[in-house]
Coordinates of C-alpha atoms and ligand atoms in Angstrom, one line a residue:
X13 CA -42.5 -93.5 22.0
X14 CA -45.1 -96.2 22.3
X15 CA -48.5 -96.3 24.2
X16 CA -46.9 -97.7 27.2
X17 CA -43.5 -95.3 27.4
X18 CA -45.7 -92.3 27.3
X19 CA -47.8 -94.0 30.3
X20 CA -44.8 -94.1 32.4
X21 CA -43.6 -91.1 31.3
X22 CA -46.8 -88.8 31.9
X23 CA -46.5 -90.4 35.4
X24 CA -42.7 -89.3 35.9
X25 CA -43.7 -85.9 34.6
X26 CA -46.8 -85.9 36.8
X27 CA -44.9 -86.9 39.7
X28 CA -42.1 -84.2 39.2
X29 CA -44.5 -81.9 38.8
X30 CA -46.2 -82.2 42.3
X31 CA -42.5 -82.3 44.0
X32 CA -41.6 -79.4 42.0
X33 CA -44.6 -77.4 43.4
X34 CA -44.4 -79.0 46.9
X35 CA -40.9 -77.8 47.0
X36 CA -41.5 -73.7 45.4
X37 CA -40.8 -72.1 48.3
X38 CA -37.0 -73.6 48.8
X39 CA -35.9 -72.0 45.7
X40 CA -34.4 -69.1 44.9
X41 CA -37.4 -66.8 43.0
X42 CA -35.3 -65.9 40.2
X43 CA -32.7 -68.1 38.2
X44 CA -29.6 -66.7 39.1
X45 CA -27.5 -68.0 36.0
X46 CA -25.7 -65.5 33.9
X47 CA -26.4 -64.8 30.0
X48 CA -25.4 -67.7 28.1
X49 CA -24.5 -70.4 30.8
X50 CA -27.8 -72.6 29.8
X51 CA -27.1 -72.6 25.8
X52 CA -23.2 -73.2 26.7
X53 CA -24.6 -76.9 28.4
X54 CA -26.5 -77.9 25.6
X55 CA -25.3 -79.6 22.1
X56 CA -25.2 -77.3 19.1
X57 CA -26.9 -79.4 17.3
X58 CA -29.9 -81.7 17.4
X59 CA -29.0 -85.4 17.8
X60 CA -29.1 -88.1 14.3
X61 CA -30.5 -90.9 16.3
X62 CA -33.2 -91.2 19.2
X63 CA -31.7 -90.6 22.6
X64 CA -33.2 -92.4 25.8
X65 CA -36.1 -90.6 27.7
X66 CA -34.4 -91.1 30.3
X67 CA -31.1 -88.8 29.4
X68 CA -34.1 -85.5 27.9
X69 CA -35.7 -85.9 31.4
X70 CA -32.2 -85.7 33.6
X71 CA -30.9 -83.1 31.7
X72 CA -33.7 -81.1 31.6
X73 CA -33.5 -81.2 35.8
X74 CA -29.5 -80.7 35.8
X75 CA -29.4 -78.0 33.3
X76 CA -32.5 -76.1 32.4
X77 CA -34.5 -76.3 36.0
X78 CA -31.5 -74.5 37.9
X79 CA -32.1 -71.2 34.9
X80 CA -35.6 -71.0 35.5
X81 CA -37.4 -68.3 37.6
X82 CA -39.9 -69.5 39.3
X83 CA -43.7 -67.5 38.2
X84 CA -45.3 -70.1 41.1
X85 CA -42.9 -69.4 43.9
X86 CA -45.5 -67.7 46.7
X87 CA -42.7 -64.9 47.2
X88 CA -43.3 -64.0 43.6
X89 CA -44.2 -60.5 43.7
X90 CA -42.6 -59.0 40.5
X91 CA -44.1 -58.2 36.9
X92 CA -47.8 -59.6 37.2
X93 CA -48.3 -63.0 38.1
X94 CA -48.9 -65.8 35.9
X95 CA -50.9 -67.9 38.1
X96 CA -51.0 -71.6 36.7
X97 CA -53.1 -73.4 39.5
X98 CA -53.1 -77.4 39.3
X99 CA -56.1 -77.2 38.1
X100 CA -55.4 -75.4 35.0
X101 CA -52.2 -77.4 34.4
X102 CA -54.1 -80.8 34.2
X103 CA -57.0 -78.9 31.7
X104 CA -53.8 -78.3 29.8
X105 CA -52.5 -81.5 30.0
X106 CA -55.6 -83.1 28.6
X107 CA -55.8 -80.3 26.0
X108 CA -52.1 -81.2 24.7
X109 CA -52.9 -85.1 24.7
X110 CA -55.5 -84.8 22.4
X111 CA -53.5 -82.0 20.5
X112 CA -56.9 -80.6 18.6
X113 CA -56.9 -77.7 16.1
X114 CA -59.8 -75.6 17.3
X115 CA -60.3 -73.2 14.3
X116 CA -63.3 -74.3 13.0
X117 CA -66.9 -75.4 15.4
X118 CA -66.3 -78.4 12.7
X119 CA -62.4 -79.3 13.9
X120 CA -63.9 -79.9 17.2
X121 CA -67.4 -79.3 18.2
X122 CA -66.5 -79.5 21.7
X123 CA -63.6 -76.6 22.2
X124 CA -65.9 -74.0 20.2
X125 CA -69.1 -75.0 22.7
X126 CA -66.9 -74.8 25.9
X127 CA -65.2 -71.6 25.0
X128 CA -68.7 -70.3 24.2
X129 CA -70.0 -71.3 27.6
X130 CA -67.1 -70.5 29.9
X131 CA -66.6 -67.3 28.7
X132 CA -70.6 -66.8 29.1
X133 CA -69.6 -67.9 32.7
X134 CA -66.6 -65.4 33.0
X135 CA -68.9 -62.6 31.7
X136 CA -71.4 -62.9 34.5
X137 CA -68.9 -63.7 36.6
X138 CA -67.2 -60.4 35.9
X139 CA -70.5 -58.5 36.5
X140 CA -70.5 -58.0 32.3
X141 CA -73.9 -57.7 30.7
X142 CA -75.6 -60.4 28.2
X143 CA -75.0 -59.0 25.1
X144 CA -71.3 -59.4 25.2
X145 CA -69.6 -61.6 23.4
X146 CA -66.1 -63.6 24.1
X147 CA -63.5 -65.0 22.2
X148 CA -60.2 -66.8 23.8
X149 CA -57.1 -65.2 22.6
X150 CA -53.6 -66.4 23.0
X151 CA -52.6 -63.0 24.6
X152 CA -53.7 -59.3 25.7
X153 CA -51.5 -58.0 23.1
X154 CA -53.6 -59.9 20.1
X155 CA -56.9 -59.3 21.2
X156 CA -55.4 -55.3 21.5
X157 CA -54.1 -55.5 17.7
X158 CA -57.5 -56.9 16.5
X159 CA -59.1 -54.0 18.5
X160 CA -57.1 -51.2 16.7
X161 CA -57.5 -53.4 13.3
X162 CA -61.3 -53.1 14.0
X163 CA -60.7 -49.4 14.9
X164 CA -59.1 -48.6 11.6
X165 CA -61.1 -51.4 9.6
X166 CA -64.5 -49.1 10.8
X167 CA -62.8 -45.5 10.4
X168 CA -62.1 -46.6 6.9
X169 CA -65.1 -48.0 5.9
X170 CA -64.0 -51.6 6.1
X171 CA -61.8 -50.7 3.0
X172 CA -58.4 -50.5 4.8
X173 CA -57.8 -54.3 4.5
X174 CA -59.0 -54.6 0.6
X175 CA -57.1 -51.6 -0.5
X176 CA -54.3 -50.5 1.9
X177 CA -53.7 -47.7 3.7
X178 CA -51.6 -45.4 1.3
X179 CA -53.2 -41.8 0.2
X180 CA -55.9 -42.3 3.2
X181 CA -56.6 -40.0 6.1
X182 CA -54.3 -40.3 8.9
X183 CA -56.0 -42.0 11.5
X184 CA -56.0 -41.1 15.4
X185 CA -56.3 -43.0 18.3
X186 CA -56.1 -41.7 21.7
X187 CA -54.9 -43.3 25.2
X188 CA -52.8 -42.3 28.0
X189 CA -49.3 -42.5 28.6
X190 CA -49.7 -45.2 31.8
X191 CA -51.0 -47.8 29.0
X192 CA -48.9 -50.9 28.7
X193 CA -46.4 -51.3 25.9
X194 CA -48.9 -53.7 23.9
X195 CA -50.6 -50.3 23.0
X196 CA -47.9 -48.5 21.0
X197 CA -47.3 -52.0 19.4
X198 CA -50.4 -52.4 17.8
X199 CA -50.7 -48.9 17.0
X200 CA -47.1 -50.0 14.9
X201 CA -48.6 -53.2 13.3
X202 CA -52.2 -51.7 12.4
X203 CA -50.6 -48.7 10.5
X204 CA -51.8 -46.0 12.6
X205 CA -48.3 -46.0 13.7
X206 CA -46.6 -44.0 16.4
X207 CA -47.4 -40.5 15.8
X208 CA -51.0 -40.9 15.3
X209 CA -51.1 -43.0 19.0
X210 CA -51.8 -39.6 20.7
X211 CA -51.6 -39.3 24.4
X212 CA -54.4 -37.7 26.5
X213 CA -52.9 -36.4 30.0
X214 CA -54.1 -37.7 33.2
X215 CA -54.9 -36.5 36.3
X216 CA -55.4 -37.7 40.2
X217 CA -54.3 -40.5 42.8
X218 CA -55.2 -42.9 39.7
X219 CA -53.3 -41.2 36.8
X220 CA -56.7 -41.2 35.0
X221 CA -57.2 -40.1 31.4
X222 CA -58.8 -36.6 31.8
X223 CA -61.8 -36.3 29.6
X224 CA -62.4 -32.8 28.8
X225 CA -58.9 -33.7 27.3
X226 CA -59.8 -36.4 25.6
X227 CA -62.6 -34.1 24.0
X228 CA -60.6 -31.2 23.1
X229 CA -57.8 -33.7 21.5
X230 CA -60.9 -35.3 18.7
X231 CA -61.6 -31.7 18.4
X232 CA -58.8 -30.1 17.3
X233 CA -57.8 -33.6 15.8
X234 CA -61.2 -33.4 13.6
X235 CA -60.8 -29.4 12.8
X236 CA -57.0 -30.4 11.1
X237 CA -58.0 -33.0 8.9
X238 CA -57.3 -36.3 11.0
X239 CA -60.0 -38.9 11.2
X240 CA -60.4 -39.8 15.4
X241 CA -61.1 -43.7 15.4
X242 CA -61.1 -45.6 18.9
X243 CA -59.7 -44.6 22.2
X244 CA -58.0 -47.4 24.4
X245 CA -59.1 -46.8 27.8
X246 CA -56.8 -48.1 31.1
X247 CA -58.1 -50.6 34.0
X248 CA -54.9 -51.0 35.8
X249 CA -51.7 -49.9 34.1
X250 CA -48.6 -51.7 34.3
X251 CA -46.9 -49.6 36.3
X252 CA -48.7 -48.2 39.2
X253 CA -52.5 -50.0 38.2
X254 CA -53.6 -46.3 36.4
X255 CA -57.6 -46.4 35.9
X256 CA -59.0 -43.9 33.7
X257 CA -63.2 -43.0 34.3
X258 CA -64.4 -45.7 31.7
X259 CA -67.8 -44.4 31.7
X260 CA -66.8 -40.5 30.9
X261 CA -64.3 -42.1 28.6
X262 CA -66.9 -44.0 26.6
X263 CA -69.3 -40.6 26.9
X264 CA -66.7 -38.2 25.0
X265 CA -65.7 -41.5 22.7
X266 CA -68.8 -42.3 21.7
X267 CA -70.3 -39.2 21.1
X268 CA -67.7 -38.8 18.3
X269 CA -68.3 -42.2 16.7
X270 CA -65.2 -43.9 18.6
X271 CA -64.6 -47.4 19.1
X272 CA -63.4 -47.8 22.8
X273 CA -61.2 -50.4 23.5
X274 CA -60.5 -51.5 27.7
X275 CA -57.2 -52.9 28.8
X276 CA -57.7 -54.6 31.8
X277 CA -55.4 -57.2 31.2
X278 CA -54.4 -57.5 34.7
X279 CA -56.8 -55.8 37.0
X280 CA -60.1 -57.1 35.2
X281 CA -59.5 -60.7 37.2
X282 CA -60.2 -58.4 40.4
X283 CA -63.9 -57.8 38.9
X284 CA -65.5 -60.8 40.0
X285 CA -65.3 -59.1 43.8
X286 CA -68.3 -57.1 43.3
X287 CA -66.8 -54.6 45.6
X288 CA -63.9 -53.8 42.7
X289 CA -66.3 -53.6 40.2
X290 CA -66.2 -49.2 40.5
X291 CA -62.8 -49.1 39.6
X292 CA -64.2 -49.8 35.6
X293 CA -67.7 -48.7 35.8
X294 CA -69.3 -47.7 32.6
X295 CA -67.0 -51.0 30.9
X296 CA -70.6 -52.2 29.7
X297 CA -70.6 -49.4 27.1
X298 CA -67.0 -50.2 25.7
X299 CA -66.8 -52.5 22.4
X300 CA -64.1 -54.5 23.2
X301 CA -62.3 -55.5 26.6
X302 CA -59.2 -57.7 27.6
X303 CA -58.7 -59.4 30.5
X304 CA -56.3 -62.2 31.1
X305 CA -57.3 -65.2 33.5
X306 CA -53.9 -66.2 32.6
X307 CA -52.6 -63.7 35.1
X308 CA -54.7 -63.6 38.0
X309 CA -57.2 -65.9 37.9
X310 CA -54.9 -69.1 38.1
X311 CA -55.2 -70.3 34.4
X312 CA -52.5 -71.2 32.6
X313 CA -50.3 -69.0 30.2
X314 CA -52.1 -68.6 27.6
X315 CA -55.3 -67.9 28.3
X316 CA -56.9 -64.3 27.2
X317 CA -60.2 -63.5 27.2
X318 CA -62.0 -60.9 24.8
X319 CA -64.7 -59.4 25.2
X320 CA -66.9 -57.6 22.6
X321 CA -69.9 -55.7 22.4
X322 CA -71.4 -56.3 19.0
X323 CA -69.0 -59.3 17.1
X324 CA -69.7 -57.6 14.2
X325 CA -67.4 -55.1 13.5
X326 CA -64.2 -57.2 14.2
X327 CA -65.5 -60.2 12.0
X328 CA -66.1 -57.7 9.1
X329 CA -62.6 -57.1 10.0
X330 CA -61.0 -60.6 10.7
X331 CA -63.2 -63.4 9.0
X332 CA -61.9 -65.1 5.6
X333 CA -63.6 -68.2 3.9
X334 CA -60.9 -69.7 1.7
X335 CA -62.8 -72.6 0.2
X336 CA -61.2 -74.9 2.7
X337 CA -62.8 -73.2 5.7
X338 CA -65.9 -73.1 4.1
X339 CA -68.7 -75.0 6.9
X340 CA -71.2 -75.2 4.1
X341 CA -73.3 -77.6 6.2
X342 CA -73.3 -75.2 9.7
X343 CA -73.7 -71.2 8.3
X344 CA -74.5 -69.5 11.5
X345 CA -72.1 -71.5 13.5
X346 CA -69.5 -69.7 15.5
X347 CA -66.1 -70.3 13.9
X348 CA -63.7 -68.8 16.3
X349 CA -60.7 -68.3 13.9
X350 CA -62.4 -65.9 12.1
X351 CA -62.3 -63.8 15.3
X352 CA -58.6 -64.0 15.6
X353 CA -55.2 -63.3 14.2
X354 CA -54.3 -66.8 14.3
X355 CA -55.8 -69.2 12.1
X356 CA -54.9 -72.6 14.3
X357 CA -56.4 -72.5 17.5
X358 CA -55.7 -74.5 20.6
X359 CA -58.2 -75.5 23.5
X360 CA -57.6 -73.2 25.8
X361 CA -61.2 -73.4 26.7
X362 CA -60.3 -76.5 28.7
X363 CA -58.1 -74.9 31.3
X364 CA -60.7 -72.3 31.6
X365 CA -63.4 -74.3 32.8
X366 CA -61.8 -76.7 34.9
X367 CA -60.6 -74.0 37.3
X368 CA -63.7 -71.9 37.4
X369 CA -65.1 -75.8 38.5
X370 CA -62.4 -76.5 40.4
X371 CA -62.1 -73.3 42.7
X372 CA -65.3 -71.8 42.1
X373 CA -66.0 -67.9 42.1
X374 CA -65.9 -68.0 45.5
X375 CA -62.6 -69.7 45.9
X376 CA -61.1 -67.0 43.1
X377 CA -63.1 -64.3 45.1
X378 CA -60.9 -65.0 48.0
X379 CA -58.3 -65.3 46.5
X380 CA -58.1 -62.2 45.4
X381 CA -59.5 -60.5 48.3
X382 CA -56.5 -62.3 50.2
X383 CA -53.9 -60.6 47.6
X384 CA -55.5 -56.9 48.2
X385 CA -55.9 -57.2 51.7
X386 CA -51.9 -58.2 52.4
X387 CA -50.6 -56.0 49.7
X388 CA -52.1 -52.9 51.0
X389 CA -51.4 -53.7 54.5
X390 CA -47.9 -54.2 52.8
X391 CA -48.1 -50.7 51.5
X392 CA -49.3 -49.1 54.7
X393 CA -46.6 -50.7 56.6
X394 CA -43.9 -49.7 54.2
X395 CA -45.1 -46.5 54.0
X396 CA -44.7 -45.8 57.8
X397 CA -41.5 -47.2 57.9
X398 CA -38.5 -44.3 58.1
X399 CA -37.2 -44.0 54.8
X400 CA -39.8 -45.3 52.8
X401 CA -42.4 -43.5 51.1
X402 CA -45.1 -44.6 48.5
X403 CA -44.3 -43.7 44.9
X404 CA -47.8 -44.5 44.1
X405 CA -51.5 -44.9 45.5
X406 CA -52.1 -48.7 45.6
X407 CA -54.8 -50.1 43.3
X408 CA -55.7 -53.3 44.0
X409 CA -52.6 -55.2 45.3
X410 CA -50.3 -53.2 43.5
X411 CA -48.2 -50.1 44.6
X412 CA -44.6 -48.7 44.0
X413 CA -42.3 -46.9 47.0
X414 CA -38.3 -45.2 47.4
X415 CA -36.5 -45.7 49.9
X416 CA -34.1 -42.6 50.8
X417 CA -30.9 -43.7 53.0
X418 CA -30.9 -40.2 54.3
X419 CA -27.4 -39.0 53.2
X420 CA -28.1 -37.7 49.8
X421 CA -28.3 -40.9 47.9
X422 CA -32.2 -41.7 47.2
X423 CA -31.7 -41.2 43.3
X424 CA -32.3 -44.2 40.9
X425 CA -28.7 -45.5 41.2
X426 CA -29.5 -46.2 45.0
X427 CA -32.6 -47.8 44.1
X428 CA -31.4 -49.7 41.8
X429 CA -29.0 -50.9 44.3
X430 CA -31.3 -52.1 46.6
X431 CA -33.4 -53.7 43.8
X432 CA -30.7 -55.7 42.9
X433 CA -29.5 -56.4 46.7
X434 CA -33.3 -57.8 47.3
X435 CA -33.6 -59.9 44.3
X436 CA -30.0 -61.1 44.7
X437 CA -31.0 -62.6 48.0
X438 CA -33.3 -65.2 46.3
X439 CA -35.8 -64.7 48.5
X440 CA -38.6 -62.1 46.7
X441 CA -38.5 -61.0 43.5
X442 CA -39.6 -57.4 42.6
X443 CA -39.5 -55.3 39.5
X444 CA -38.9 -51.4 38.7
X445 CA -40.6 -49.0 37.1
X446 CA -40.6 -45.2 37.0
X447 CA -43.0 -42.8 38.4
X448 CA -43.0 -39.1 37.9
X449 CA -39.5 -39.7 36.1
X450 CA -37.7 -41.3 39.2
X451 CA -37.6 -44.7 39.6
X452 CA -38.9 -46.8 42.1
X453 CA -39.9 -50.6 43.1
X454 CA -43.0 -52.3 42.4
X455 CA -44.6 -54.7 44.3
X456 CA -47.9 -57.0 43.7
X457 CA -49.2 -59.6 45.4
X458 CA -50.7 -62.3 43.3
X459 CA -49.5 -65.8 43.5
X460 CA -51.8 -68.1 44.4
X461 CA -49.3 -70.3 46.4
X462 CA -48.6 -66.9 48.9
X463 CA -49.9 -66.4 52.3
X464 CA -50.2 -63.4 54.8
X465 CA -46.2 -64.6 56.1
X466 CA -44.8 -64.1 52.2
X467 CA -46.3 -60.4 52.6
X468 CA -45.3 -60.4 56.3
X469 CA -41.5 -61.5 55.0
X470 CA -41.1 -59.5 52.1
X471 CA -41.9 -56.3 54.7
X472 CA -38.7 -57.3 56.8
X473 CA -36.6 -58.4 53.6
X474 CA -37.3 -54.8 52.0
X475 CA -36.9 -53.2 55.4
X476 CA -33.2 -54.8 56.2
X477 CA -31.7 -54.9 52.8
X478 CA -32.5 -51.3 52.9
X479 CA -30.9 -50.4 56.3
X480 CA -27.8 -52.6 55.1
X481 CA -27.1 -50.5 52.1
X482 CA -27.7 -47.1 54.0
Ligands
LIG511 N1 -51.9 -54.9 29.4 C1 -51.4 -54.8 30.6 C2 -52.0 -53.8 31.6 C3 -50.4 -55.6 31.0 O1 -49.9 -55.5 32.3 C4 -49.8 -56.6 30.1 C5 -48.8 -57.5 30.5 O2 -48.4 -57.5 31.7 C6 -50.4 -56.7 28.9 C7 -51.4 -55.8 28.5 C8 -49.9 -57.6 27.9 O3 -50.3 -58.9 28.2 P1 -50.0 -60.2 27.3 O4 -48.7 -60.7 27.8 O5 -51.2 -61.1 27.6 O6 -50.0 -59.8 25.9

């Protein structure tokens, strides 16, 4: 493709784009192909010769548009959302044009100095102390892994990586059972491994980790020979938004010599409304915290950022210099591979900045207040209504409810009837999860293309698919 072809095609792609978004809202939310229908269109095998632009473009609107869901429709309200605001898409855009490597400061200058400085941004804008220091990662799930890695790397006495881990003490880390699923993973790929993941119970409205628990499990953990090494503490599980007490969390943790990691992959967005900021007080003692701007703060997929007390630790754990990283010219510098699994990096930095610019932390601010404001309105609407009760407190602008028909059938077959019925019907799309062993239906307001009449509708959508099936 020459200079001018990719012109006219960056202008076609542009130009979709903006119809595509302009026209969200006439789609159905989720693709409603069947398994197998989209691979069935396509050749088996990748062409000899160069095909025409013009044939990839058409095909990708005739066949893979019509099996996508839709993350930007405003009646989004399943999973989390994965906000990509314009914004971010154009940051992207420019960061894909120039294609950089960002591993070393060296490979670009530019993408390790902007990272450095937005995330200083995000910190403050977080309410996060100086003395923290951030790294983009690609997801929530690697900058958990290199959190247990650091965990085990310090329990060990940063001999685990040179030696291995057979014939050493079993290692324990401890979190409760409403963490999301990236937990137990890296617990598998560190080789602390399942049975050494153990689970603290919780208690209250916010299925919080109880500490006097947390204490008694290092205890007994200690007195039997295991070596305790991190605790992962909860700001707004996946399920119903479960917050555990950070600051009595860190208190028992740290008092035993624990590194404390802080999911708040999802809810940690919410922290640049000071008002939210309770929900993870005491976060400024943890070691390491997640939050993704890629999910409610309107960047782009990826976009993760990390947060960490004292660096140290995790590049005692991370950091190799082959020869051909070596920066013999720049010791000192910050070389942000060494701070991640991955050795290429990509400018995710650029997103970053161009939508804290573009919407400021006011705009996000709102935002988010918007999201909150309609969701538990939502809640306290659907929890009035006959029928319907919450299945959990809402956090944030999350919640779950049942709905019980009244003749016997409010098990999770029924529910998962009217799931299906709602999502069916194109116009929402929720997702299930299972609360106190029963299932029921999530919903969260997040997309940045919703307004108070996508809350308003999904109310009367719930409401009459529900009186349909009963
Ligand atoms: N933590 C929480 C609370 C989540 O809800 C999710 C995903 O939804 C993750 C971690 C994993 O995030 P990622 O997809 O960035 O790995």
């Amino acid at each position: 493709m020459d200079g001018e072809a990719f012109r006219h095609w960056a202008h076609v792609a542009a130009n979709w784009a903006a119809d595509y978004r302009a026209g969200l809202k006439d789609r159905p939310v989720r693709a409603g192909t069947r398994p197998g229908e989209i691979a069935a269109q396509l050749p088996a095998s990748a062409p000899e010769e160069a095909e025409p632009m013009a044939d990839i473009f058409a095909d990708f609107e005739r066949i893979l548009v019509p099996g996508m869901t839709h993350w930007q429709h405003p009646r989004f309200f399943a999973y989390f959302p994965a906000n990509a605001s314009p914004a971010s898409v154009i940051g992207e855009f420019l960061s894909s044009a120039m294609g950089a490597q960002c591993l070393l400061w060296q490979t670009s200058p530019a993408a390790t100095e902007l990272e450095i400085v937005a995330l200083g941004w995000l910190r403050q804008a977080v309410g996060l102390p100086e003395g923290f220091s951030g790294v983009i990662q690609d997801s929530a799930s690697s900058a958990t892994l290199c959190a247990f890695l650091t965990m085990r790397e310090r329990a060990l006495g940063f001999t685990g990586n040179r030696t291995g881990l057979s014939g050493r003490p079993q290692l324990r880390v401890y979190t409760s059972s409403e963490v999301h699923s990236s937990i137990d993973r890296a617990a598998w790929f560190c080789g602390i491994g399942d049975d050494n993941l153990v689970r603290i119970p919780t208690q209250g409205p916010l299925r919080s980790m109880v500490p006097e628990a947390l204490e008694a499990a290092i205890q007994a953990d200690k007195a039997a020979g295991f070596v305790p090494a991190g605790v992962v503490a909860c700001v707004g599980g996946t399920s119903t938004g479960a917050m555990d007490d950070v600051a009595a969390v860190v208190e028992v943790a740290h008092r035993y010599g624990l590194f404390v990691h802080v999911d708040a992959a999802w809810a940690g967005s919410a922290m640049v409304c000071p008002e939210f900021r309770p929900l993870w007080a005491g976060v400024e003692q943890a070691d390491s915290i997640v939050l993704n701007p890629h999910k409610w703060l309107g960047v782009q997929f990826d976009c993760s950022a990390h947060f960490l007390r004292s660096p140290d630790d995790h590049l005692a754990t991370l950091a190799i210099q082959p020869e051909y990283l070596k920066t013999h010219a720049h010791d000192g510098i910050v070389n942000f591979s060494e701070w991640t699994i991955q050795l290429g990096r990509r400018f995710r930095a650029l997103k970053l900045w161009f939508v804290l610019r573009a919407h400021g932390l006011e705009g996000l601010r709102q935002m988010i207040r918007n999201h909150v404001g309609w969701s538990q309105a939502l809640a306290a609407r659907i929890a009035a209504e006959p029928g319907f009760a919450l299945a959990s407190t809402p956090v944030l602008s999350l919640f779950a409810f049942r709905h019980d028909p009244g003749d016997g059938r409010d098990g999770d077959a029924h529910m998962l009837a009217l799931l299906q019925a709602i999502n069916d019907g194109g116009q929402l799309y929720l997702t299930p999860t299972r609360v106190d062993g029963r299932l029921a239906i999530r919903f969260q307001a997040g997309s940045m293309e919703a307004t108070q009449a996508d809350v308003d509708a999904a109310f009367d959508i719930i409401r009459d698919t529900a009186r349909a099936l009963s």
